[in-house]
Tab-separated table of C-alpha atoms (C1' of nucleotides) in Angstrom:
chain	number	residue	atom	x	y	z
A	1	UNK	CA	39.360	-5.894	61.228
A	2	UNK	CA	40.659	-2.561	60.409
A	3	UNK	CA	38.933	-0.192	57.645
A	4	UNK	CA	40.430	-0.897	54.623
A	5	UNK	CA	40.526	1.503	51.337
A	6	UNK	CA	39.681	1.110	47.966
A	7	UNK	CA	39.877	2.950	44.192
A	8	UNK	CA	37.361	1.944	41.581
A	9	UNK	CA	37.485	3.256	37.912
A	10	UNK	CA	34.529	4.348	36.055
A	11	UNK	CA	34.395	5.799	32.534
A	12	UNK	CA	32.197	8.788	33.206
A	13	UNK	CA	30.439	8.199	29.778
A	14	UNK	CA	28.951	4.663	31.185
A	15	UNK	CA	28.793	5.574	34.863
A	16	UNK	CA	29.754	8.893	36.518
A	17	UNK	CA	30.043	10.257	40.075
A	18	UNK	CA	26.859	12.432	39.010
A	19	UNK	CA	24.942	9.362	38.152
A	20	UNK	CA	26.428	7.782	41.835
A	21	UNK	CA	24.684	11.090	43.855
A	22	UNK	CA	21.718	10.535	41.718
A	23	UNK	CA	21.250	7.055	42.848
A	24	UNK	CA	22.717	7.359	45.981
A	25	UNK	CA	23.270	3.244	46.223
A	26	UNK	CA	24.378	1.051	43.111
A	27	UNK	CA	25.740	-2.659	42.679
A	28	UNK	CA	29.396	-2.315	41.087
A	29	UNK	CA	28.899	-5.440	38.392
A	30	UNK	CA	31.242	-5.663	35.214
A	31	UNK	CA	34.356	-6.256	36.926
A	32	UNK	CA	35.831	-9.218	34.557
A	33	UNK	CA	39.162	-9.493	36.251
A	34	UNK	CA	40.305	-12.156	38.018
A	35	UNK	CA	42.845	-10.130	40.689
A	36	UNK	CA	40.015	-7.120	40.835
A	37	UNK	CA	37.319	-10.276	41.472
A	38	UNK	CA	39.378	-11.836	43.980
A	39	UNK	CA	39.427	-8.425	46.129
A	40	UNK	CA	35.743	-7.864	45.359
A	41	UNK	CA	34.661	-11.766	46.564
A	42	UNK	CA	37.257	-11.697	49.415
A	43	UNK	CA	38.607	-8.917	50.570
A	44	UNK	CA	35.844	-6.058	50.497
A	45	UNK	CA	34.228	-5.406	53.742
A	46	UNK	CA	31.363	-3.441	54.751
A	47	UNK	CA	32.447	-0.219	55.666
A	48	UNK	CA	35.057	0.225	53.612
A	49	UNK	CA	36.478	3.583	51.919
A	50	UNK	CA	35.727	3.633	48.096
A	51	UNK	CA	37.850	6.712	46.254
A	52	UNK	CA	35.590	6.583	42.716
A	53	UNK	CA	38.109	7.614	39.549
A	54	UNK	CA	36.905	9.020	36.564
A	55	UNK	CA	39.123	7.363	33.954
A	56	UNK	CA	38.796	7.993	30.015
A	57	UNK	CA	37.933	11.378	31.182
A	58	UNK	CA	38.506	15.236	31.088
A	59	UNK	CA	39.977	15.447	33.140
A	60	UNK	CA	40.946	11.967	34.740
A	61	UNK	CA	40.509	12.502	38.357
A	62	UNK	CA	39.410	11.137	41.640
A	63	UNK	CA	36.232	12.134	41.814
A	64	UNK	CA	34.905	11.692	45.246
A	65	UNK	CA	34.016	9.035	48.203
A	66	UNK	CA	31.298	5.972	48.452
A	67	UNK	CA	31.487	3.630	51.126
A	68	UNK	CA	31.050	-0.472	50.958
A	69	UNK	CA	27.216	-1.122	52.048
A	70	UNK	CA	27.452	-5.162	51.122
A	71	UNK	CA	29.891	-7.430	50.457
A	72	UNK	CA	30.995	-9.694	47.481
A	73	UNK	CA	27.944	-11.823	45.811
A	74	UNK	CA	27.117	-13.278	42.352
A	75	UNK	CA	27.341	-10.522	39.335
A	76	UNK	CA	23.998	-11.424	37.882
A	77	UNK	CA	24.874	-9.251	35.090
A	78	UNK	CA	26.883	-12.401	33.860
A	79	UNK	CA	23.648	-14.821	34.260
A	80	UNK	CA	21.864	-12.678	31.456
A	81	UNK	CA	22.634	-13.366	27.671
A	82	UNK	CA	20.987	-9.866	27.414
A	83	UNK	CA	23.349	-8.394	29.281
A	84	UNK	CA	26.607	-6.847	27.806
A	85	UNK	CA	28.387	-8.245	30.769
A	86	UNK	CA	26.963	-11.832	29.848
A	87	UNK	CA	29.707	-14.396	30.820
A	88	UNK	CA	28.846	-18.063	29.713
A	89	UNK	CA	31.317	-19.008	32.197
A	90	UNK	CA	29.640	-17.931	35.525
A	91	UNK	CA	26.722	-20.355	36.308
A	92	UNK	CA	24.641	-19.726	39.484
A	93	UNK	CA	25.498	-22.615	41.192
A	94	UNK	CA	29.334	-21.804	40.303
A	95	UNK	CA	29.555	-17.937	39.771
A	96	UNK	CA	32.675	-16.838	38.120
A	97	UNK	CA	32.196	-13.078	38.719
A	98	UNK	CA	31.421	-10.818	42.062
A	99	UNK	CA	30.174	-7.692	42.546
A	100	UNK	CA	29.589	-5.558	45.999
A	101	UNK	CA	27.320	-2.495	46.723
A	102	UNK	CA	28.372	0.857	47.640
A	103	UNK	CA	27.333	4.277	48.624
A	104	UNK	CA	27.398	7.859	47.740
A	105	UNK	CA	29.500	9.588	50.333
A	106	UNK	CA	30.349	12.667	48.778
A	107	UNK	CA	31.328	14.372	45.706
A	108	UNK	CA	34.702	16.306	46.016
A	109	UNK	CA	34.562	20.384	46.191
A	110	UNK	CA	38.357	19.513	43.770
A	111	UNK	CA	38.070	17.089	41.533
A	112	UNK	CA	41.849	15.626	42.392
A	113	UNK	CA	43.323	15.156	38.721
A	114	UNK	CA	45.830	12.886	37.587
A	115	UNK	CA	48.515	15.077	37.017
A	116	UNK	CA	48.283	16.550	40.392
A	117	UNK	CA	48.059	12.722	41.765
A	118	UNK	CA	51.611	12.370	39.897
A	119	UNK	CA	53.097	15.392	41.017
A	120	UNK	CA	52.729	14.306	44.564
A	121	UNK	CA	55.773	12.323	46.109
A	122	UNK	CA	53.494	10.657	48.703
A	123	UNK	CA	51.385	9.391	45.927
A	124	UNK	CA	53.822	8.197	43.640
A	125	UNK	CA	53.613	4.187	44.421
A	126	UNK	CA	50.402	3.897	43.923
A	127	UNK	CA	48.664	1.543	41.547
A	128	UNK	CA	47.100	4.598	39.562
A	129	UNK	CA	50.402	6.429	38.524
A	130	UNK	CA	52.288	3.120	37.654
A	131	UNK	CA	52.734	1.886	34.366
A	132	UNK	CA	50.294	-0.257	32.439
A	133	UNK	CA	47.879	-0.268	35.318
A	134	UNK	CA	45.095	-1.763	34.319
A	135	UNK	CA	43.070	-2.901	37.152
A	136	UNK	CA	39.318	-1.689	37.114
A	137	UNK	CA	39.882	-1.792	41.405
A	138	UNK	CA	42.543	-2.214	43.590
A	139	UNK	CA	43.610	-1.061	47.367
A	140	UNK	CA	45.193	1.731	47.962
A	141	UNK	CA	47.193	2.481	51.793
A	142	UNK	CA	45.184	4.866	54.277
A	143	UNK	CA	47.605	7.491	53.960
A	144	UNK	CA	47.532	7.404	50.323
A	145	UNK	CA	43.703	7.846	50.936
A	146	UNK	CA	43.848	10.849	53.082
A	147	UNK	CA	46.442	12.494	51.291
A	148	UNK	CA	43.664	12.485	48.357
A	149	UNK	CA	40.922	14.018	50.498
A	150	UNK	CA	43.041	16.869	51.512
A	151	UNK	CA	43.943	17.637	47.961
A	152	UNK	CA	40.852	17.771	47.772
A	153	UNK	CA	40.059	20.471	49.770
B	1	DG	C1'	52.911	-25.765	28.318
B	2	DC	C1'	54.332	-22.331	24.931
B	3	DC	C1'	53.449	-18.387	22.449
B	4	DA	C1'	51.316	-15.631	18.674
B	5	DA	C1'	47.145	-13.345	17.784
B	6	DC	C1'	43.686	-10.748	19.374
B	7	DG	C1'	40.779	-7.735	22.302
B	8	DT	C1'	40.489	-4.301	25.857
B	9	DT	C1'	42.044	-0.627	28.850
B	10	DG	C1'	43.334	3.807	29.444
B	11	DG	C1'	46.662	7.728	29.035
B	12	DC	C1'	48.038	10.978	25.852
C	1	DG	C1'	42.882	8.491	17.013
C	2	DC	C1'	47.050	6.251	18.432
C	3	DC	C1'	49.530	3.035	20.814
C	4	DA	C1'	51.664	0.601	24.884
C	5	DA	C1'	50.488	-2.641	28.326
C	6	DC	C1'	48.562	-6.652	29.481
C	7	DG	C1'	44.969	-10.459	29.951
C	8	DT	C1'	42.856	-14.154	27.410
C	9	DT	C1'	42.317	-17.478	23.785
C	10	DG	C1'	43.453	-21.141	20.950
C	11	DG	C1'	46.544	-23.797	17.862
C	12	DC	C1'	50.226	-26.700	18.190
DNA sequence: GCCAACGTTGGC
DNA sequence: GCCAACGTTGGC
């Protein structure tokens, strides 16, 4: 199964790339989405690309690379009443919610903004530059990917 | 099953 | 802070 590539969004306020090279691992829980759960529970694979977005931000921008270290399991987050992510819905023996782990990779040298994401014509179909897109994660094509790192650069 | 009301996301 | 987009909820 080929490598496949992903974009998560992350309010640098709650959690920000900083916080991911601080910690170096982290378990991705919140997501209450069904489409984003449904590619967290069944389509994430271990070794996956993760491109982590810094949305609600100045400025937004991709903000570097993590990497998939496990695949979808229960979001305990949503088994806790004292949790903010507390979901009455998910039980343990029926979880509604998923969550994976990933990686630090590496922080970009260029922050790739927004702007400079929409002023590039090989970037312009994806999810992050079309309308009402409100997906915490989503997939994004390999070339899209790479195109990202270089701007990076 | 429809749809209005409401809450949340996220860019500006 | 505003508002458009969109998902979810709940009354009917």
């Amino acid at each position: 199964m080929a490598k496949k590539y992903w974009l998560f969004k992350s309010e640098p306020n709650a959690y920000s790339i900083y916080d991911m090279e601080k910690d170096k691992t982290t378990f991705w829980d919140g997501v209450r989405n069904y489409q984003a759960r449904n590619f967290i529970r069944d389509d994430m694979k271990k070794g996956d690309q993760v491109l982590f977005y810094h949305s609600n931000a100045k400025p937004n921008a991709v903000a570097g690379i993590c990497e998939i270290i496990k695949e979808g399991y229960p979001d305990f987050t949503a088994f806790d009443p004292d949790n903010k992510h507390f979901d009455p819905k998910s039980k343990t023996d029926e979880p509604a919610w998923f969550m994976v782990d990933i990686k630090f990779i590496k922080k970009f040298k260029n922050a790739v903004t927004l702007e400079e994401i929409k002023n590039n014509t090989k970037l312009k179909n994806t999810r992050l530059v079309q309308r009402g897109n409100r997906l915490s994660v989503f997939p994004i094509k390999k070339a899209e990917f790479d195109e990202i790192v270089k701007m990076s650069k």
